[in-house]
Coordinates of C-alpha atoms and ligand atoms in Angstrom, one line a residue:
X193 CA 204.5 208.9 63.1
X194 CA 203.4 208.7 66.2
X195 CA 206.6 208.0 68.7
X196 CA 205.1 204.5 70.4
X197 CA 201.6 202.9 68.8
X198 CA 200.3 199.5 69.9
X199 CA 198.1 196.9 67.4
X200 CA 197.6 193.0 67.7
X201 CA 199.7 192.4 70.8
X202 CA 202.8 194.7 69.4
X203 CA 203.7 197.7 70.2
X204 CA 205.4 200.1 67.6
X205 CA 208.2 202.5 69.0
X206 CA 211.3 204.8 67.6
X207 CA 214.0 203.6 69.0
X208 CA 215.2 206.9 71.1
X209 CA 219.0 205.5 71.6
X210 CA 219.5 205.3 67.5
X211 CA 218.4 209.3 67.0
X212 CA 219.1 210.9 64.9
X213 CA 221.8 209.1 63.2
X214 CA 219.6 206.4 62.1
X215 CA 216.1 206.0 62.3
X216 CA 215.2 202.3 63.7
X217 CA 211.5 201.5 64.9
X218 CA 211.1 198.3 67.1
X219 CA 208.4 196.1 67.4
X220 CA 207.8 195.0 71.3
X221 CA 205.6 192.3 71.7
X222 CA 206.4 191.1 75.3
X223 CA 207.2 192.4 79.3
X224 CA 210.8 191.4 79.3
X225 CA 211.5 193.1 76.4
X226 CA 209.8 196.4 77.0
X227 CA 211.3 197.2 80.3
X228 CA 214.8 196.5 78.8
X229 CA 213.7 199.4 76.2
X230 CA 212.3 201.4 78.8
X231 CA 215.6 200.9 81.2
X232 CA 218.2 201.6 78.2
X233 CA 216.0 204.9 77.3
X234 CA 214.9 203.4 73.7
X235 CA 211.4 205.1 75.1
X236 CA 212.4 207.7 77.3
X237 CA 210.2 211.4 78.6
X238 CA 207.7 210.9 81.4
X239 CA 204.6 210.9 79.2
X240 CA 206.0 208.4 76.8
X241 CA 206.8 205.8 79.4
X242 CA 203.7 206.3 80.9
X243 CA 201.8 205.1 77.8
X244 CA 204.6 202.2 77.1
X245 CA 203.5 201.3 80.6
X246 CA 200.4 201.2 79.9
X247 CA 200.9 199.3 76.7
X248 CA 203.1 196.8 78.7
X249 CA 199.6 195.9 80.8
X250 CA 198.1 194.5 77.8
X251 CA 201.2 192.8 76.9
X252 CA 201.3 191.2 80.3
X253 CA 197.7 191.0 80.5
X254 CA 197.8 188.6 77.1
X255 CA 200.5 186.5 78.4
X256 CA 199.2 185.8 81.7
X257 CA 195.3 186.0 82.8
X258 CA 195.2 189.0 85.3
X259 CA 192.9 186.7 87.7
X260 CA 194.3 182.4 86.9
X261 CA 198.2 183.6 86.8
X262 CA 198.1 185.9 89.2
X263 CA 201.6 185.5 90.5
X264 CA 203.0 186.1 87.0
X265 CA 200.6 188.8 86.0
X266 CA 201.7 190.7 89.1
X267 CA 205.5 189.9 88.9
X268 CA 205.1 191.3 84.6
X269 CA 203.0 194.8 86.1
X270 CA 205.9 195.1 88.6
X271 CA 208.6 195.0 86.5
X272 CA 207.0 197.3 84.4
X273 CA 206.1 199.6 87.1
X274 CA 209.9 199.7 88.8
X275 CA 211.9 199.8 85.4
X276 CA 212.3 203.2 86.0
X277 CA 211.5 205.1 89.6
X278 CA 211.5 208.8 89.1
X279 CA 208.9 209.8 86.6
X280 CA 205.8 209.4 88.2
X281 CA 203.9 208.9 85.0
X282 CA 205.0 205.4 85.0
X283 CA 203.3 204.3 88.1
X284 CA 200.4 206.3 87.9
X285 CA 199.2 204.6 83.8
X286 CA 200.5 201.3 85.3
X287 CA 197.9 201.7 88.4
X288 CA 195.4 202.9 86.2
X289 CA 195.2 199.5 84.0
X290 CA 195.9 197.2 86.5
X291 CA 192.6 197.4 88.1
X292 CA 190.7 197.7 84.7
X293 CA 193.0 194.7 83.2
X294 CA 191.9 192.5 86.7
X295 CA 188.3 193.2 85.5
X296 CA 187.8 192.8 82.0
X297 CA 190.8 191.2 80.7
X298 CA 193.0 192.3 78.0
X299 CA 190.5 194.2 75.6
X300 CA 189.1 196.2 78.9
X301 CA 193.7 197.4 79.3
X302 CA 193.8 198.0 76.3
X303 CA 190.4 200.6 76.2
X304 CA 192.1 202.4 78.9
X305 CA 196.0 202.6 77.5
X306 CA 194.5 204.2 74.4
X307 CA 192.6 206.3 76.8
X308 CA 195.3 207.8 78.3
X309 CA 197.2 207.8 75.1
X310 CA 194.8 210.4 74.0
X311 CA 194.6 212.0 77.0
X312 CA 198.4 212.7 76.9
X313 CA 197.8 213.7 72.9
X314 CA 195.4 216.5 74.0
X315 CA 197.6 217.5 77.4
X316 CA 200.2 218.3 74.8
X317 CA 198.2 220.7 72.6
X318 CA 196.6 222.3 75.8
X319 CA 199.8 223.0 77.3
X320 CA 201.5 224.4 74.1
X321 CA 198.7 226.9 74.0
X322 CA 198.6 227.9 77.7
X323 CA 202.6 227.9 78.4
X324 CA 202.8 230.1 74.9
X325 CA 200.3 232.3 76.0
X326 CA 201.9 232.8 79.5
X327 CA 205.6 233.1 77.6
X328 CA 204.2 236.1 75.6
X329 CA 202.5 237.5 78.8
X330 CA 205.4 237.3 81.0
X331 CA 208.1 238.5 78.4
X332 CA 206.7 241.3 76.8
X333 CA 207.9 239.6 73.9
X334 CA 207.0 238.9 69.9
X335 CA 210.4 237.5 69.4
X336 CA 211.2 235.2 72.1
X337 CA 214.4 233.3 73.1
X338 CA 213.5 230.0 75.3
X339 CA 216.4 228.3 76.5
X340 CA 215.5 224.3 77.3
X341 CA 217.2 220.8 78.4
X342 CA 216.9 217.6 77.9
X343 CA 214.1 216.3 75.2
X344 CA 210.5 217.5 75.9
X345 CA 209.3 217.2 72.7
X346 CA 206.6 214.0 70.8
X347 CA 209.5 212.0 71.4
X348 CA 209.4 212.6 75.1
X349 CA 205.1 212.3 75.2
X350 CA 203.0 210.7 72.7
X351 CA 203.6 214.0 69.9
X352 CA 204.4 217.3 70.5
X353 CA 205.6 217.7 73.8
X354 CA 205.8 219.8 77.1
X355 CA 208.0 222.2 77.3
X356 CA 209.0 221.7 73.7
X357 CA 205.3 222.1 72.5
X358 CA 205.1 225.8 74.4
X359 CA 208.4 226.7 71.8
X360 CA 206.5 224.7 68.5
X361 CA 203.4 226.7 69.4
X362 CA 205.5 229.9 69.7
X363 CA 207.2 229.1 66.4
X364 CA 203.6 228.9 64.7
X365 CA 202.8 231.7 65.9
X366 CA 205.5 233.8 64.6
X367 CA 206.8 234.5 68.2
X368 CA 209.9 232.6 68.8
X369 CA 213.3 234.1 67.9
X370 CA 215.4 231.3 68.4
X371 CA 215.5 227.8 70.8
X372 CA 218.4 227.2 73.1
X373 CA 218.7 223.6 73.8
X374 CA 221.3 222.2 76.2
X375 CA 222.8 219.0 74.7
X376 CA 222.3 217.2 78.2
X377 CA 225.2 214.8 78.9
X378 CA 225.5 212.1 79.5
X379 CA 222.9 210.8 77.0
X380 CA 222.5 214.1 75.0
X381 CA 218.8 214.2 74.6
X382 CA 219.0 217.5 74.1
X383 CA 221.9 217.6 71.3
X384 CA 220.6 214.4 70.0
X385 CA 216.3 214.6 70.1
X386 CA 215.7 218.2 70.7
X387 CA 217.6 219.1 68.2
X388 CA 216.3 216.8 65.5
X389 CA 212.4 217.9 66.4
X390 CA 213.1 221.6 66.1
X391 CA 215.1 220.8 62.8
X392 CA 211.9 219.1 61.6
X393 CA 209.8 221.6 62.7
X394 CA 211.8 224.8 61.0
X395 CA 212.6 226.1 64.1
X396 CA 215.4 228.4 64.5
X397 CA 217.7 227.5 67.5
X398 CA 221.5 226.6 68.8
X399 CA 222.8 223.8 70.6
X400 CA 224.8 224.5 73.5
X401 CA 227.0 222.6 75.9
X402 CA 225.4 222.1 79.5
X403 CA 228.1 224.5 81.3
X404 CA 227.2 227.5 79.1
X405 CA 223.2 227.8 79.8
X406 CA 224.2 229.2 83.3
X407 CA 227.0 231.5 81.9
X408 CA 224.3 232.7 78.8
X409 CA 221.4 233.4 81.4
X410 CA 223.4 235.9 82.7
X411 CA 224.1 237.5 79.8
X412 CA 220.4 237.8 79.0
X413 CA 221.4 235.3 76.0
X414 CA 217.5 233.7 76.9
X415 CA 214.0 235.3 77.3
X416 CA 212.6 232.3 79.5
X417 CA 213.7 229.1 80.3
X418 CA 211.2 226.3 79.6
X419 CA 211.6 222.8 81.4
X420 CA 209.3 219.5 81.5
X421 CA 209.0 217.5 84.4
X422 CA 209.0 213.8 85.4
X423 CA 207.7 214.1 88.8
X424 CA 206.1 217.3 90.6
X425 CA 205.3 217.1 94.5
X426 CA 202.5 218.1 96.2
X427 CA 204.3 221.3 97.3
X428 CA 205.3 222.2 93.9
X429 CA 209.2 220.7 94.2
X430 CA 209.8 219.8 90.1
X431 CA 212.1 216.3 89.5
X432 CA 213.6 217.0 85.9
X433 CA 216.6 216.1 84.1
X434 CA 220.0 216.6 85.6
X435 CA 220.8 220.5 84.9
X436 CA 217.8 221.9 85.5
X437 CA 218.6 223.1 88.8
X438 CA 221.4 224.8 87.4
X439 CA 219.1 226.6 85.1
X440 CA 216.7 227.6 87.7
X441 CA 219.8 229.0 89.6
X442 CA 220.8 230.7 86.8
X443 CA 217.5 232.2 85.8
X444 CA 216.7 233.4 89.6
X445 CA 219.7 235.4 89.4
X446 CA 219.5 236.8 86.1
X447 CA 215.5 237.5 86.8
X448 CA 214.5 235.2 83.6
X449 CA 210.8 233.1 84.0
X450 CA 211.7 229.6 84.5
X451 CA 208.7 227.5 83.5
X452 CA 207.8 224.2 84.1
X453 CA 205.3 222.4 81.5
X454 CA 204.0 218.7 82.4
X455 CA 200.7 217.4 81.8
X456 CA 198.0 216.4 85.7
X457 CA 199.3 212.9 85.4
X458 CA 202.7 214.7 86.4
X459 CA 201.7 215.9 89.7
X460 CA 202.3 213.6 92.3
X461 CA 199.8 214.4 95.2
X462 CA 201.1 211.3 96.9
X463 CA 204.5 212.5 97.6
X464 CA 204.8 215.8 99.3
X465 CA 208.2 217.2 98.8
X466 CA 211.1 216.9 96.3
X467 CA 213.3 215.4 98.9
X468 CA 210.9 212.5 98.6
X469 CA 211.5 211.6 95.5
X470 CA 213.4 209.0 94.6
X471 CA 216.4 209.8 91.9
X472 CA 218.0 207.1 89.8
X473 CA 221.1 207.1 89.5
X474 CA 221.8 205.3 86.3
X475 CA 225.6 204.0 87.2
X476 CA 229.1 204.9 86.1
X477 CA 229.4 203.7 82.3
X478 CA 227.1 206.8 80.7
X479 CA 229.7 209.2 82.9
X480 CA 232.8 207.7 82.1
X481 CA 231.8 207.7 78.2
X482 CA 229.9 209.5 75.2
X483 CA 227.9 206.1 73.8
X484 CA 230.2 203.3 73.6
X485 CA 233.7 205.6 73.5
X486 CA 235.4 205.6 76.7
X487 CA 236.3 209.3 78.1
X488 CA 237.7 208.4 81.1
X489 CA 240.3 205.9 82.2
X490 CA 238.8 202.3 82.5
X491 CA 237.8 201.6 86.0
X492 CA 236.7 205.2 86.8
X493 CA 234.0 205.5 89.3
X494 CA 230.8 208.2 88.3
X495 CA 228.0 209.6 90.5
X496 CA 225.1 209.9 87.6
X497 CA 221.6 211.2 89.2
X498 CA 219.5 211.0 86.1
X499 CA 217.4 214.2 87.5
X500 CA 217.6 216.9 89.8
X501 CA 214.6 218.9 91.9
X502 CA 214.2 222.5 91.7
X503 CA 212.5 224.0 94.5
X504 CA 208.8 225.6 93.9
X505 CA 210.3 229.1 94.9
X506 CA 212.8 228.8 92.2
X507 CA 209.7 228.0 89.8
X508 CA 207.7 231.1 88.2
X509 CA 204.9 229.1 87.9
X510 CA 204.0 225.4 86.7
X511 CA 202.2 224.8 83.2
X512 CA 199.7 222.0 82.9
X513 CA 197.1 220.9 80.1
X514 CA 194.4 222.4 82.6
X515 CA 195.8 225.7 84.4
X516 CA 198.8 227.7 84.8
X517 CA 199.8 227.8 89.2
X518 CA 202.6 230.2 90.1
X519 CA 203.7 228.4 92.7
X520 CA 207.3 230.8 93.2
X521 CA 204.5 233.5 94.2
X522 CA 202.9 231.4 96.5
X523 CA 200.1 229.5 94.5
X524 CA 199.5 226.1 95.2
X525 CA 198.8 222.7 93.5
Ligands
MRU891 O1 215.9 210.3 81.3 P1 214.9 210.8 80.4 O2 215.4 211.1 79.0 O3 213.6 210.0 80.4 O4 214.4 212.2 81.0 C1 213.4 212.9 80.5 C2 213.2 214.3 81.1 O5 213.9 214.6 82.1 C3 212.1 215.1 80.6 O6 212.4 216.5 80.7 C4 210.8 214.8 81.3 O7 210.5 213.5 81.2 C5 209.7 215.6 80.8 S1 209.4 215.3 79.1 C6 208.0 215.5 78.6

């Protein structure tokens, strides 16, 4: 199943916060109740949001006429387009369908959601096949070790993934020795999603704790380290989840290819440099406990940056669906 479909003013989605302990799929058939899914991460991954967005256009599109109820059509798209601030993705589907909703109505949003919907489909394929072919390139390898955080994988996109595509293509082609997810706390969408696709795909791999991928890098525990993205400047600066940095730390000093994989609608032209992107910080209560169970004394305070940004020169080079730029040796976007 496809992680998020829309039909007859509804749309269909896996409820990400359930996973994998239960398998619960909700059916969203107005604004309100999609950005409260897309802020509580029941749709979560750059790509993914970006088509809920899109989706979320139509819903707002049916509820209020884009040109009579203006002020309510434009209060619904921004909403939408502020639930979450750092993965580009969201704004850029959200300002494609606006436009196209203001000029031929719901039908015409709807045309150009499932447009992009596809287009994220074939992104994924393309940069499977690209990043696995750069992998095998830059690794010498037939039996590669890919360490990864955080979930890149259908969940995260429409199906297949980013950076977790490049490992499935790998795996079908005989060439992946084992994954290394991190679990990625606090919401453990690496111990929780990643490791749930790769189970369902046969994959080999083992979960490890955040604090280790570091420690295993240096012990040439990985082959590569393979990262999605939710927002890439203009200069190459990559926001991902929380950690990443860490890894591409890690991975300079150990001399490991750290690989970003995002689809075009990724790369934010508009924003030069990572210090210009904005990072939610998603509060105290996901720090101070592991879903619902408290793990630190009531009251206690949290910093909780959902992302990080890793500096183009840490990054061997950034995948997309429609070239491969190694922007740590200088290429540019
Ligand atoms: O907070 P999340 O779970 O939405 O964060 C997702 C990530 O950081 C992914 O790595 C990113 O969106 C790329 S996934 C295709």
């Amino acid at each position: 199943m496809p992680t998020l479909s829309y039909a007859d003013g509804v749309i269909t989605m896996i409820d990400q916060t359930q996973l994998p302990q239960e398998e619960v799929w909700l059916n969203i058939d107005n604004v309100d109740d999609l950005v409260a899914a897309i802020k509580r991460l029941s749709v979560r991954g750059a790509p993914a949001i970006g088509v809920a967005g899109a989706y979320g256009i139509v819903l707002a599109a049916l509820a209020h006429s884009p040109n009579d109820d203006t002020a309510k059509f434009d209060a619904a798209v921004s909403a939408i387009r502020e639930a979450r601030p750092t993965a580009v993705n969201l704004a850029y589907s959200v300002d494609r369908v606006v436009p196209v909703a203001r000029e031929g109505g719901a039908d015409a949003a709807l045309a150009e959601a499932e447009l992009i919907r596809d287009e994220e489909l074939a992104a994924s394929f393309a940069m499977g096949e690209l990043g696995a072919d750069l992998v095998t390139e830059l690794t010498e390898s037939s039996s590669v070790r890919a360490m990864t955080i955080c979930n890149t994988g259908g969940l995260a996109t429409v199906e297949r993934g980013t950076a977790l595509a490049v490992i499935q293509t790998l795996h079908e082609r005989g060439t992946l020795n084992e994954a290394i997810p991190l679990e990625t706390r606090p919401l453990l969408q690496g111990g929780r999603l990643t490791t749930w696709e790769l189970q369902q795909m046969g994959a080999p791999f083992r979960l490890i704790v955040d604090s280790a991928g570091p420690f295993l890098l240096s012990r040439g525990a990985a082959d590569v380290v393979l990262i999605g993205a939710d927002r890439i400047a203009a200069n190459g600066d990559t926001a991902n989840k929380i950690g990443s940095f860490s890894l591409a730390l890690a991975a300079q000093h150990a001399g490991v290819p750290f690989l970003v994989v995002a689809p075009e609608s990724t790369i934010d032209m508009n924003t030069p440099s990572g210090d210009d992107i904005e990072i939610e910080d998603r509060g105290p209560t996901e720090v101070a406990g592991l879903r619902g169970v408290p793990s630190a004394p009531d009251g206690t305070d949290a910093i909780n940056p959902a992302f990080d940004v890793t500096p183009a020169s840490m990054i061997t080079a950034i995948v997309t669906d429609k070239r491969i730029v190694r922007v740590g040796a200088g290429e540019t976007l």
